[in-house]
Tab-separated table of C-alpha atoms and ligand atoms in Angstrom:
chain	number	residue	atom	x	y	z
A	1	MET	CA	0.000	0.000	0.000
A	2	SER	CA	1.261	3.520	-0.782
A	3	GLU	CA	2.157	5.985	1.948
A	4	THR	CA	-0.380	8.697	2.774
A	5	LEU	CA	1.114	12.181	2.355
A	6	LEU	CA	-1.874	14.481	2.824
A	7	GLU	CA	-5.001	13.604	4.744
A	8	LEU	CA	-7.965	15.889	5.363
A	9	SER	CA	-10.723	14.615	7.578
A	10	GLY	CA	-14.145	16.075	8.374
A	11	ILE	CA	-13.238	19.546	7.100
A	12	ARG	CA	-15.875	22.201	7.754
A	13	THR	CA	-15.260	25.844	6.944
A	14	GLY	CA	-16.951	28.834	5.396
A	15	TYR	CA	-17.314	32.569	5.242
A	16	GLY	CA	-19.434	34.022	8.014
A	17	ARG	CA	-22.680	32.092	8.052
A	18	ILE	CA	-22.054	30.528	4.621
A	19	GLU	CA	-20.541	27.041	4.976
A	20	ALA	CA	-18.422	26.213	1.922
A	21	LEU	CA	-17.056	22.752	2.854
A	22	HIS	CA	-19.417	20.408	4.688
A	23	GLY	CA	-17.284	17.712	6.293
A	24	LEU	CA	-14.842	16.979	3.493
A	25	ASP	CA	-12.480	13.968	3.520
A	26	VAL	CA	-9.487	13.699	1.157
A	27	THR	CA	-6.542	11.303	1.225
A	28	ILE	CA	-3.599	11.749	-1.146
A	29	ALA	CA	-0.649	9.343	-1.326
A	30	ARG	CA	2.994	10.333	-1.769
A	31	GLY	CA	3.758	10.543	-5.500
A	32	GLU	CA	0.109	10.691	-6.473
A	33	THR	CA	-1.166	13.448	-8.807
A	34	VAL	CA	-4.688	14.619	-8.081
A	35	ALA	CA	-6.928	16.978	-10.075
A	36	LEU	CA	-9.731	18.741	-8.266
A	37	VAL	CA	-12.591	19.519	-10.639
A	38	GLY	CA	-15.814	21.332	-9.815
A	39	ALA	CA	-18.266	24.055	-10.774
A	40	ASN	CA	-17.669	27.699	-9.945
A	41	GLY	CA	-18.273	28.141	-6.231
A	42	ALA	CA	-17.955	24.426	-5.446
A	43	GLY	CA	-15.185	25.117	-2.917
A	44	LYS	CA	-11.953	24.300	-4.782
A	45	SER	CA	-10.136	27.495	-3.785
A	46	THR	CA	-11.445	27.194	-0.233
A	47	LEU	CA	-9.968	23.697	-0.006
A	48	LEU	CA	-6.584	24.954	-1.225
A	49	ARG	CA	-6.747	27.764	1.349
A	50	VAL	CA	-7.420	25.152	4.034
A	51	ILE	CA	-4.395	23.082	2.979
A	52	SER	CA	-2.182	26.183	2.985
A	53	GLY	CA	-3.441	27.276	6.407
A	54	LEU	CA	-5.085	30.466	5.170
A	55	GLN	CA	-8.642	29.397	5.961
A	56	PRO	CA	-9.771	28.827	9.573
A	57	LEU	CA	-11.610	25.536	10.212
A	58	SER	CA	-14.781	25.116	12.212
A	59	ALA	CA	-14.147	21.336	12.296
A	60	GLY	CA	-11.771	18.724	10.942
A	61	THR	CA	-8.085	17.962	10.745
A	62	VAL	CA	-5.271	18.285	8.202
A	63	HIS	CA	-2.315	15.891	8.415
A	64	PHE	CA	0.766	16.217	6.192
A	65	GLY	CA	3.473	13.584	6.362
A	66	GLY	CA	1.689	12.116	9.373
A	67	GLN	CA	1.788	15.388	11.346
A	68	ASP	CA	-1.237	17.393	12.465
A	69	LEU	CA	-1.005	20.899	10.960
A	70	ALA	CA	-3.541	22.477	13.346
A	71	ARG	CA	-0.870	24.659	14.956
A	72	CYS	CA	1.281	25.075	11.843
A	73	LYS	CA	1.012	28.580	10.355
A	74	ALA	CA	0.809	29.210	6.609
A	75	ALA	CA	4.449	30.359	6.315
A	76	ASP	CA	5.664	27.254	8.164
A	77	ARG	CA	3.636	25.003	5.849
A	78	VAL	CA	5.650	26.407	2.921
A	79	HIS	CA	8.846	25.261	4.657
A	80	ARG	CA	7.314	21.793	4.930
A	81	GLY	CA	6.689	21.736	1.164
A	82	ILE	CA	3.065	22.871	0.840
A	83	VAL	CA	3.160	25.378	-2.018
A	84	GLN	CA	0.562	26.857	-4.340
A	85	VAL	CA	1.266	28.044	-7.880
A	86	PRO	CA	-1.368	30.713	-8.529
A	87	GLU	CA	-3.483	30.836	-11.643
A	88	GLY	CA	-4.156	33.676	-14.065
A	89	ARG	CA	-2.156	36.885	-13.869
A	90	GLN	CA	-0.855	36.328	-10.332
A	91	VAL	CA	2.706	35.811	-11.496
A	92	PHE	CA	5.740	38.092	-11.476
A	93	ALA	CA	5.356	39.616	-14.935
A	94	GLY	CA	8.987	40.788	-15.122
A	95	LEU	CA	10.337	37.265	-14.595
A	96	SER	CA	10.533	34.363	-17.019
A	97	VAL	CA	8.277	31.327	-16.689
A	98	GLU	CA	11.266	29.347	-15.373
A	99	ASP	CA	12.090	32.005	-12.765
A	100	ASN	CA	8.449	32.133	-11.643
A	101	LEU	CA	8.475	28.359	-11.133
A	102	THR	CA	11.868	28.442	-9.402
A	103	LEU	CA	10.536	31.017	-6.914
A	104	GLY	CA	8.042	28.490	-5.622
A	105	ALA	CA	10.514	25.624	-5.484
A	106	PHE	CA	12.609	26.613	-2.463
A	107	SER	CA	12.326	28.450	0.840
A	108	ARG	CA	14.890	30.376	2.852
A	109	ARG	CA	15.870	29.046	6.243
A	110	ARG	CA	15.388	31.481	9.081
A	111	ASP	CA	18.448	30.551	11.107
B	1	LIG	N1	-14.372	35.772	0.466
B	1	LIG	C1	-15.566	35.140	0.452
B	1	LIG	N2	-16.618	35.643	1.138
B	1	LIG	C2	-17.816	35.000	1.148
B	1	LIG	N3	-18.072	33.857	0.496
B	1	LIG	C3	-17.060	33.320	-0.219
B	1	LIG	C4	-15.762	33.930	-0.276
B	1	LIG	N4	-14.956	33.158	-1.053
B	1	LIG	C5	-15.721	32.125	-1.464
B	1	LIG	N5	-16.975	32.221	-0.968
B	1	LIG	C6	-18.085	31.271	-1.177
B	1	LIG	O1	-17.633	29.977	-0.795
B	1	LIG	C7	-18.074	28.990	-1.717
B	1	LIG	C8	-16.876	28.272	-2.329
B	1	LIG	O2	-16.123	29.207	-3.100
B	1	LIG	P1	-14.720	28.863	-3.751
B	1	LIG	O3	-13.924	28.042	-2.799
B	1	LIG	O4	-14.118	30.161	-4.205
B	1	LIG	O5	-15.151	27.952	-5.002
B	1	LIG	P2	-14.337	27.564	-6.335
B	1	LIG	O6	-12.885	27.892	-6.136
B	1	LIG	O7	-14.601	26.097	-6.500
B	1	LIG	O8	-14.951	28.371	-7.439
B	1	LIG	C9	-18.969	29.724	-2.732
B	1	LIG	O9	-20.294	29.633	-2.287
B	1	LIG	C10	-18.454	31.152	-2.652
B	1	LIG	O10	-19.479	32.065	-2.984
B	2	LIG	MG1	-11.550	29.071	-7.258
C-alpha cells in the first residue's frame, strides 16, 4: 500500500454564516497526482486555502506527512513543502516562466 502524504478529515469551513465545505475527507498518497474539478463556487479554492493554512476551520483535521497541521502557520507550511502556484495573472510579470516556477521551489531558512 502507498504511503499517505496528505489527509484531510471532516473539514468544515466557510465565510461568516455561509458554509463552503461540509465535512470533506481527502486522502492523497505520496507521488500521487490529483486533479480537483468542480463548478464555480464548489469550494476548490477554499480547499486549497485550508491546505495552505489560510482558511480557519470550524471542524476537521489536516495531516501532512503524518503530522497534524492544526498549529502550523501558513508560512511554516511552505517550509514543509506545501506550495501553491497561482493561476491567471498572479505571477511576477517581469520574470521568465522558469524564474516564476523556481521562486516556488525553495524556501529560505530562518536561522
Ligand atoms: N471571500 C468570500 N466571502 C464569502 N463567500 C465566499 C468567499 N470566497 C468564497 N466564498 C463562497 O464559498 C463557496 C466556495 O467558493 P470557492 O472556494 O471560491 O469555489 P471555487 O474555487 O470552487 O470556485 C462559494 O459559495 C463562494 O461564494
Ligand atoms: Mg476558485
